[in-house]
Tab-separated table of C-alpha atoms in Angstrom:
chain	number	residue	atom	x	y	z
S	10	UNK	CA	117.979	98.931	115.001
S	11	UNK	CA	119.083	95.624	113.302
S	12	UNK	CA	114.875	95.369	112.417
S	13	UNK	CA	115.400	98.784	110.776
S	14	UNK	CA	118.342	97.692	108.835
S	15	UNK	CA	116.890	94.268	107.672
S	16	UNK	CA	113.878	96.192	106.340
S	17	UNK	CA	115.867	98.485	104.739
S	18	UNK	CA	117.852	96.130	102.510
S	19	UNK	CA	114.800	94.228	101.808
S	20	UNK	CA	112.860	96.605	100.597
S	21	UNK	CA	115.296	98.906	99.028
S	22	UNK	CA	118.951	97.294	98.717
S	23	UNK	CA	117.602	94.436	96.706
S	24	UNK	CA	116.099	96.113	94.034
S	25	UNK	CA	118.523	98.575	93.490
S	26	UNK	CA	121.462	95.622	93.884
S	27	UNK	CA	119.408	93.583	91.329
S	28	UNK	CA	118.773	96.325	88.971
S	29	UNK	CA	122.724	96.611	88.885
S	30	UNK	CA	123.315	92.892	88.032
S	31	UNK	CA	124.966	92.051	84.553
S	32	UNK	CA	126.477	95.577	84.020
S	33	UNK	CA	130.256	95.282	83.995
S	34	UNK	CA	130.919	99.097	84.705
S	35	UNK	CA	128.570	100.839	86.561
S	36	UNK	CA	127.017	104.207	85.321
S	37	UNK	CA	126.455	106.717	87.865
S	38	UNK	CA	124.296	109.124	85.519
S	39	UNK	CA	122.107	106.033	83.915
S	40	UNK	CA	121.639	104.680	87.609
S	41	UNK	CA	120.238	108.336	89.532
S	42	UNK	CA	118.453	109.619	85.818
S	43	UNK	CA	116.669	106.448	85.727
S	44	UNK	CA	115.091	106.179	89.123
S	45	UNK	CA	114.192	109.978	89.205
S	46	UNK	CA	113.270	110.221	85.167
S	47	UNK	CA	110.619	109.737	83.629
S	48	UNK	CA	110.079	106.823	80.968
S	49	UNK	CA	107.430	104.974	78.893
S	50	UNK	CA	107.875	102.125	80.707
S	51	UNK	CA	107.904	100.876	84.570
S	52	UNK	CA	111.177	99.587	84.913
S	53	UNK	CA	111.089	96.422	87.834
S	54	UNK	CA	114.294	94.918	88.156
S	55	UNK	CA	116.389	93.043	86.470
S	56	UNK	CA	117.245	89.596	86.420
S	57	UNK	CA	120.053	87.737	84.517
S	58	UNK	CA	121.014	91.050	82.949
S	59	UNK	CA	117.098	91.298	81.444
S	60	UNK	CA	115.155	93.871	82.394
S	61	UNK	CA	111.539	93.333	83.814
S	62	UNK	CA	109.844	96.197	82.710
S	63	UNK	CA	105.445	97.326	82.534
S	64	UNK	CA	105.010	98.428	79.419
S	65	UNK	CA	102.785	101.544	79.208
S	66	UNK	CA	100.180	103.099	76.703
S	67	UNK	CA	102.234	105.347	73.991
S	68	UNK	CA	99.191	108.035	72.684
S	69	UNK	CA	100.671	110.032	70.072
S	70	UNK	CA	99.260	112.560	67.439
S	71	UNK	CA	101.552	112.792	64.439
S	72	UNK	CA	102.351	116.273	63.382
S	73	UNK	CA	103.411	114.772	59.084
S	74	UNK	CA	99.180	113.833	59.259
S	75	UNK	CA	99.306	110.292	59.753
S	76	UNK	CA	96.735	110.919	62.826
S	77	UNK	CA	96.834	109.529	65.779
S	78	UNK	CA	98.757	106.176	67.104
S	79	UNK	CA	97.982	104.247	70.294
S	80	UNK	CA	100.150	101.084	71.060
S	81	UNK	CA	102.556	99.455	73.593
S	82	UNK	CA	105.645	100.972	74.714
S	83	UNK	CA	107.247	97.394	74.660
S	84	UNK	CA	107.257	97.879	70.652
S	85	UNK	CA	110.114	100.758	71.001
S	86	UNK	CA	112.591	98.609	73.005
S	87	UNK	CA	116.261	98.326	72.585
S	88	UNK	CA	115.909	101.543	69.550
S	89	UNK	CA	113.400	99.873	67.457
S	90	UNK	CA	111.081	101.913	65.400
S	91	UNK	CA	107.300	101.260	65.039
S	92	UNK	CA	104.681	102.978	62.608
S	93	UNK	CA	107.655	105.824	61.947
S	94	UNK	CA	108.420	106.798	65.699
S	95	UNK	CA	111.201	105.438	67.967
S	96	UNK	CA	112.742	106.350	71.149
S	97	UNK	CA	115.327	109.076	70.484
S	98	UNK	CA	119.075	108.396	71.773
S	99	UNK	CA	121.366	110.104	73.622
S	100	UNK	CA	122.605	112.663	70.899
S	101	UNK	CA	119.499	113.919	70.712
S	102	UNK	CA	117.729	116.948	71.572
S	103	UNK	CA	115.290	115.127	71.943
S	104	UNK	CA	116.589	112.263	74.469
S	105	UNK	CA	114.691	110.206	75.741
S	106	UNK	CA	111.218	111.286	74.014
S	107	UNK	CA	109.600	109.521	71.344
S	108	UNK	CA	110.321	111.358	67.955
S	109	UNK	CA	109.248	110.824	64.389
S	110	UNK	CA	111.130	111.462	61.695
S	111	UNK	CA	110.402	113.576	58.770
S	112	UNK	CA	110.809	112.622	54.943
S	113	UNK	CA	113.544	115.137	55.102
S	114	UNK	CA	115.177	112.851	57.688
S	115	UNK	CA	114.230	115.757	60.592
S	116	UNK	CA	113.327	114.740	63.915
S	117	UNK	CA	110.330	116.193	65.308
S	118	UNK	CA	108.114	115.712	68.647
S	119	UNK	CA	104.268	114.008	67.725
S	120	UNK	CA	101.839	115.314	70.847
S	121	UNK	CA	102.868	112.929	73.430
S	122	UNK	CA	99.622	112.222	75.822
S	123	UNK	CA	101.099	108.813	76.655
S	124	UNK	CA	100.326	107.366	79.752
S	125	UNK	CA	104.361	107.218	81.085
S	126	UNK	CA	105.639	106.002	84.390
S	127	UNK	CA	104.770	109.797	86.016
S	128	UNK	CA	101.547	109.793	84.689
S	129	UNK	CA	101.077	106.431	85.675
S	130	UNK	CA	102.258	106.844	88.719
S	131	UNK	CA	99.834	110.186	89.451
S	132	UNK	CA	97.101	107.995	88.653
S	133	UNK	CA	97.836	105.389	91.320
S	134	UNK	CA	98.394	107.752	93.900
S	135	UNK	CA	95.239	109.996	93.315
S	136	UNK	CA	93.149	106.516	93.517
S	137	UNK	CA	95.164	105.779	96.529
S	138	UNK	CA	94.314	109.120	98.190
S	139	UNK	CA	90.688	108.820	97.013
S	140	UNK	CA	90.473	105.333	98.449
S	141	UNK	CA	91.632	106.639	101.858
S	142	UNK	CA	89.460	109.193	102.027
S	143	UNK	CA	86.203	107.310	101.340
S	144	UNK	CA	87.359	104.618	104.195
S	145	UNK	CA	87.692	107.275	106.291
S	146	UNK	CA	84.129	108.588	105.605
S	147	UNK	CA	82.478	105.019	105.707
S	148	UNK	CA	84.221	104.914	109.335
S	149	UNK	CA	81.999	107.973	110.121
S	150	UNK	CA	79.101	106.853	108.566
S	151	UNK	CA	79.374	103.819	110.695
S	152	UNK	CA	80.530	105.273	114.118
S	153	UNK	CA	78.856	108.490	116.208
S	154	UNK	CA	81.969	110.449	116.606
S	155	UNK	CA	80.390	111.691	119.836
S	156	UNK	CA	80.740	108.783	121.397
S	157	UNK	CA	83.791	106.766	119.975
S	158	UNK	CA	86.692	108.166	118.931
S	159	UNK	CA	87.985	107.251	115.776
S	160	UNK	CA	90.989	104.206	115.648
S	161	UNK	CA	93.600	103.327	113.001
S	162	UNK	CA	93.780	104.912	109.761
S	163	UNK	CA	90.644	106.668	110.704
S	164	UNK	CA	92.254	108.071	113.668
S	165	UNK	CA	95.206	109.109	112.104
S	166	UNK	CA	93.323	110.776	108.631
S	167	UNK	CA	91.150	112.955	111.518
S	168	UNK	CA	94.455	114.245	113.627
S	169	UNK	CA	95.768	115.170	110.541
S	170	UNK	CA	93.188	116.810	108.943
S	171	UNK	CA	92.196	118.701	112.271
S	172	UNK	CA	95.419	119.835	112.247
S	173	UNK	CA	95.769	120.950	108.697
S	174	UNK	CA	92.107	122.721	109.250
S	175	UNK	CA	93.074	124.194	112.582
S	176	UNK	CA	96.395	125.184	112.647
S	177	UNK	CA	97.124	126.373	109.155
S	178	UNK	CA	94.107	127.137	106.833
S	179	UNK	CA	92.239	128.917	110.015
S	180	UNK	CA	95.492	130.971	111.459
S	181	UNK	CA	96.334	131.750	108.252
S	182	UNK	CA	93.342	132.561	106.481
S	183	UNK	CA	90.709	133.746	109.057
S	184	UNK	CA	86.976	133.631	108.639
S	185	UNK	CA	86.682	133.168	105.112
S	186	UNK	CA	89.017	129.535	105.668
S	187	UNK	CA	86.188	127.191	104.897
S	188	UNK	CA	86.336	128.356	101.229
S	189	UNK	CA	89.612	126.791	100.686
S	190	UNK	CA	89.681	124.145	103.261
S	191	UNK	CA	88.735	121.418	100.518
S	192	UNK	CA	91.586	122.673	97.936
S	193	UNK	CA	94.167	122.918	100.795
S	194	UNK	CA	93.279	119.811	102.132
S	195	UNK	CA	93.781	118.093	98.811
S	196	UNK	CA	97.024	119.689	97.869
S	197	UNK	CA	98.215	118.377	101.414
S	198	UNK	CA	97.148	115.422	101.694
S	199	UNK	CA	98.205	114.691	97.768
S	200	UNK	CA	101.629	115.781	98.165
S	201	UNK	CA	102.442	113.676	101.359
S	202	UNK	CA	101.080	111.139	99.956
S	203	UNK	CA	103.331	110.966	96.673
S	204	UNK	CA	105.758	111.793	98.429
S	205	UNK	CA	105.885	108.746	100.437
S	206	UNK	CA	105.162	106.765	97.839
S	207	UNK	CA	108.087	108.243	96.019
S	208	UNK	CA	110.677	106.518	98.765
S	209	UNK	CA	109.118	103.258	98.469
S	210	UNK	CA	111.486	101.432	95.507
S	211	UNK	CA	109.334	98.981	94.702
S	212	UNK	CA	105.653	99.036	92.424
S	213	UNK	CA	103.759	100.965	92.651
S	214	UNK	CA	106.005	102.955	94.497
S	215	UNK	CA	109.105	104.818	93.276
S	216	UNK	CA	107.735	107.449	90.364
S	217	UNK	CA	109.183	110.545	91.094
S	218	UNK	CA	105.938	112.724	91.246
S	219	UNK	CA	106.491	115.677	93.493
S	220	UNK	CA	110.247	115.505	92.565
S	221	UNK	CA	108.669	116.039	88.811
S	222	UNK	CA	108.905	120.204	87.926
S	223	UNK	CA	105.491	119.671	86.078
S	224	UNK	CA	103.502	118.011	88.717
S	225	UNK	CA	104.632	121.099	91.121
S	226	UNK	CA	103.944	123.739	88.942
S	227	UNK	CA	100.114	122.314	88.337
S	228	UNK	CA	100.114	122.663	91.959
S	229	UNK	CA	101.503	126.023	92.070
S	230	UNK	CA	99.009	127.386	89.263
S	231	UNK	CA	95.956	126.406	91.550
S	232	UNK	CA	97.688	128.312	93.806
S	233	UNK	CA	97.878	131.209	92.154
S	234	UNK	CA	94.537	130.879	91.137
S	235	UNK	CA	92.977	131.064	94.331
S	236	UNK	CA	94.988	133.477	94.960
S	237	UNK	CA	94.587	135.752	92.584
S	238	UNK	CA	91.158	134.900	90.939
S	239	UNK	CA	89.439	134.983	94.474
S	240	UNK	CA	91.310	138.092	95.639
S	241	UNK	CA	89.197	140.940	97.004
S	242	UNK	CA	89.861	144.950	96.365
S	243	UNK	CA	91.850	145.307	99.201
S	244	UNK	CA	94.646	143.092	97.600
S	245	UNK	CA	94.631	144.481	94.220
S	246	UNK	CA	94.783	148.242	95.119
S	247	UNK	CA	97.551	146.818	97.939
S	248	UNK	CA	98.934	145.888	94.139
S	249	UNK	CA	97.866	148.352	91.730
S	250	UNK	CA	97.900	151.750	94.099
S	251	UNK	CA	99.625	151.083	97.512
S	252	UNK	CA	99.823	153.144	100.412
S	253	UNK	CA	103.575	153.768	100.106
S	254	UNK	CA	104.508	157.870	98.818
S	255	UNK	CA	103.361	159.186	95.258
S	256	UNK	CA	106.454	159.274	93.814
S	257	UNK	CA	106.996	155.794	94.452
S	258	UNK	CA	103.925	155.042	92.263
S	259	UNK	CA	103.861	158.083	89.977
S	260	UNK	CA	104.989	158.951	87.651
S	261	UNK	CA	107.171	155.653	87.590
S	262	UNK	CA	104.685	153.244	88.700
S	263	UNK	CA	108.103	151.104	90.769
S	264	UNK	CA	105.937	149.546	93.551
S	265	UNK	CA	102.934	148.713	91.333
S	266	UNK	CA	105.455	146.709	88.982
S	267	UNK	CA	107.355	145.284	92.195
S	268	UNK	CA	104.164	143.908	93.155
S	269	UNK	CA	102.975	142.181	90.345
S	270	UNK	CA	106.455	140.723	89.396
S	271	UNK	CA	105.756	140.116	93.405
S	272	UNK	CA	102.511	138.014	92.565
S	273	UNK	CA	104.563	135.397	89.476
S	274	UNK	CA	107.307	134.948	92.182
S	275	UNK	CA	105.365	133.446	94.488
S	276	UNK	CA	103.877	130.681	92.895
S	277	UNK	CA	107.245	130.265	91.059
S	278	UNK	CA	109.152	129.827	94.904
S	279	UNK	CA	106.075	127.203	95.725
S	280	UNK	CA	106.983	124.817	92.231
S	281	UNK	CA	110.901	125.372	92.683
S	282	UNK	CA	110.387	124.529	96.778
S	283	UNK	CA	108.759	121.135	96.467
S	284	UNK	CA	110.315	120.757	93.445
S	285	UNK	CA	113.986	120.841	94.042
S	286	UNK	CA	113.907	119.285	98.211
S	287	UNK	CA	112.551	116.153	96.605
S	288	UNK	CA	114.497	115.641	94.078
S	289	UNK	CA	117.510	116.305	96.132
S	290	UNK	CA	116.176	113.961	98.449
S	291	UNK	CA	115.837	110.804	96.150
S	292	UNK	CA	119.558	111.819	94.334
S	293	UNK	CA	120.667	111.729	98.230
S	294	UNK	CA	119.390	108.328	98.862
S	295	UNK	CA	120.669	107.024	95.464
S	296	UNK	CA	123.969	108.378	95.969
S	297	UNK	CA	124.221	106.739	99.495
S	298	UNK	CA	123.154	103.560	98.271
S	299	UNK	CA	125.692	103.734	94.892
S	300	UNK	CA	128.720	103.678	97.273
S	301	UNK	CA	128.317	99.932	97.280
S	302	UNK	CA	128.376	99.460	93.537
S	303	UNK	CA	131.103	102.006	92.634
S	304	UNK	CA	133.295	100.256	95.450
S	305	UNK	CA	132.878	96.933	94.114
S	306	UNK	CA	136.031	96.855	92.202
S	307	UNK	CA	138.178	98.149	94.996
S	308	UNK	CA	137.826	94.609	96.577
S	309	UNK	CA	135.681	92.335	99.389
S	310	UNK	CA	137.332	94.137	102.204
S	311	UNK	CA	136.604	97.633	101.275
S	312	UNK	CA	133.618	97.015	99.983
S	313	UNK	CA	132.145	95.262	102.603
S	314	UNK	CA	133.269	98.072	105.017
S	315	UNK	CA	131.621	100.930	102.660
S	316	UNK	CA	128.893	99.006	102.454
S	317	UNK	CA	127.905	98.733	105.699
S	318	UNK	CA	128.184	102.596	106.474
S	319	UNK	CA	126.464	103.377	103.259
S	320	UNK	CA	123.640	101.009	104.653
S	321	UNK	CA	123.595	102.559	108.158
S	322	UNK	CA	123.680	105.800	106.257
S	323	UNK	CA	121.033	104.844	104.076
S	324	UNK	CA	118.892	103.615	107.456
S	325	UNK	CA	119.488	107.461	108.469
S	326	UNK	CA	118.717	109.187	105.134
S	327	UNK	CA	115.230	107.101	104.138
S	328	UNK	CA	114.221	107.978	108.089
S	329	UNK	CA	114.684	111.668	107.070
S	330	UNK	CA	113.461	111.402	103.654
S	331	UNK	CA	109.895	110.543	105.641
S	332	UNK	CA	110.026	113.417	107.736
S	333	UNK	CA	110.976	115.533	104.623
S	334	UNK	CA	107.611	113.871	103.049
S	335	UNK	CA	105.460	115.307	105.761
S	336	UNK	CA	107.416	118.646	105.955
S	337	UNK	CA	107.504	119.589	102.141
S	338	UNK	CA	103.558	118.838	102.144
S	339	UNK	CA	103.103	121.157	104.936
S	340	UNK	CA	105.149	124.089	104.222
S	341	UNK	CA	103.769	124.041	100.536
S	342	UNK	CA	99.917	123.479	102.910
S	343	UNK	CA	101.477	126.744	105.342
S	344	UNK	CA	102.495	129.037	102.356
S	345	UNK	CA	99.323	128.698	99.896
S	346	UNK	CA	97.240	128.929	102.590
S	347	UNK	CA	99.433	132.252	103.695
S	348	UNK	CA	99.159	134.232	100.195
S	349	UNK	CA	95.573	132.946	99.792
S	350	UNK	CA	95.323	134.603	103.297
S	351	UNK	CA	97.279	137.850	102.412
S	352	UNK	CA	94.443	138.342	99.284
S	353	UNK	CA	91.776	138.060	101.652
S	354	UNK	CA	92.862	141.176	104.060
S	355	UNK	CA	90.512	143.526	104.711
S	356	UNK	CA	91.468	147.083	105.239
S	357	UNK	CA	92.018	148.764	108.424
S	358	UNK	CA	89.793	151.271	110.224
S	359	UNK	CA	90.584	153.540	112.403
């Protein structure tokens, strides 16, 4: 236990405590909005009350026809403007985005394809995930399976992808699984993955990905896709005409509208899910960890004592928060795989 709690200071306390130097009140909103937002830049840490920061690629297409604009984020810091865009403040509408401004003095939004922290972030974990997965497959070009089992991160890639296969996409789907095996595979293994990587604090760790509404509603939209797209008759007369009484189709079509609002809910439930329980999750942690800094003026004594219990708790919550990695990845895994399966049903015969 005293292991656990050294390793959890080190690689979490530290940064957060040293992010928190030179700030003479604390700001509760600033502190959780910055580690869960996304920003143009990869914030570090800070040292000596300066920032160390990555500056990213800002790719912008003017909407007043000056074209487009590609150039370091580093050239927006501390409110500065560059080639007529800046950083807009807190009064904005527009907080926190990159705006130009108009010769009407109107703030507007350029198309933003800059490569931010999230994006970032996405990238490093998809090359992650892709790295893992052709180690894996050199293992098996190396080694007959038959005859040696698999050890390491080779072993552990094949238990969980057996059990993915096996005990979701095969129960829930049926004969036609191997069709979607690839896509639910990827969404699983994608998903724990950032996750994970979302609970480490330092780089490359830390972007919020899966706790980013965009990033689960992608995920949610191939969903629906496959669910919808490669749905067979059965499903869409289940939809369009179902097997309930006339009147309850005819000549106010109730269940036939119930069931299409039914098929926009679903993917909707998938993004808010993963969504939401990961987000929670990192503004639990942060919150746990804050009680330090927001006791700091109540002196040594009570400080140190809230400390302590808000790094014990903070032991507890990152232990969860990796369970809640693997859980979230296989729930959204369970429940694709479950409406892909429900639009696969054949009909019954007597």
């Amino acid at each position: 236990m005293k292991r656990l709690v050294g390793i959890f200071i080190l690689i979490f306390l530290l940064p957060l405590c040293a992010n928190a130097q030179g700030s003479e009140e604390f700001d509760m909103d600033s502190y959780l909005y910055g580690h869960v937002g996304d920003s143009y830049e990869w914030h570090i840490t800070t040292i000596n009350g300066r920032p160390v920061s990555i500056p990213l690629p800002v790719i912008l297409f003017s909407r007043q026809g000056s074209g487009f604009h590609c150039f370091s984020s580093s050239r927006l810091e501390d409110g500065a403007e560059y080639e007529g865009f800046r950083i807009a403040s807190g009064e904005s509408p527009y907080s926190g985005k990159i705006v130009e401004t108009a010769p009407d003095g109107t703030e507007s939004r350029p198309w933003d394809i800059s490569i931010t922290k999230n994006v970032l972030g996405l990238i490093i974990n998809s090359i992650l995930l892709v790295v893992i997965v052709l180690l894996t497959a050199r293992w098996y070009r190396r080694h007959d399976a038959r005859e040696e089992a698999p050890q390491g991160g080779a072993g552990l890639m094949e238990m969980l992808v057996m059990m993915v296969e096996d005990d979701i996409i095969k129960e829930c789907i049926g004969e036609d699984y191997k069709r979607y095996s690839p896509y639910l595979l990827t969404a699983f293994f994608f998903i724990f993955l950032s996750n994970l990587m979302g609970i480490v604090p330092f780089f490359p760790g830390g972007a919020n990905i899966t706790g980013n509404i965009a990033v689960t509603m992608v995920l949610a939209l191939c969903t629906f896709v496959a669910v919808n797209v490669f749905g067979n008759k059965h499903y869409w007369k289940d939809i369009l005409w179902p097997d309930v009484p006339t009147w309850l189709k005819f000549p106010v079509p109730l269940m036939p509208v119930i069931e299409i609002i039914g098929i926009f809910t679903k993917p909707f439930s998938l993004m808010i899910r993963l969504f939401a329980n990961i987000l929670a999750g990192h503004f639990m942690i942060l919150g746990v960890v804050a009680v330090i800094f927001l006791t700091a003026e109540l002196g040594p004594a009570m400080n140190t004592g809230l400390g302590a219990v808000a790094i014990l708790l903070g032991v507890f919550m990152d232990c969860l928060e990796l369970l809640v990695a693997y859980i979230q990845a296989y729930v959204f895994t369970m429940l694709s795989a479950v409406f892909i399966g429900l639009s696969r049903q054949k009909p019954e015969t007597e």
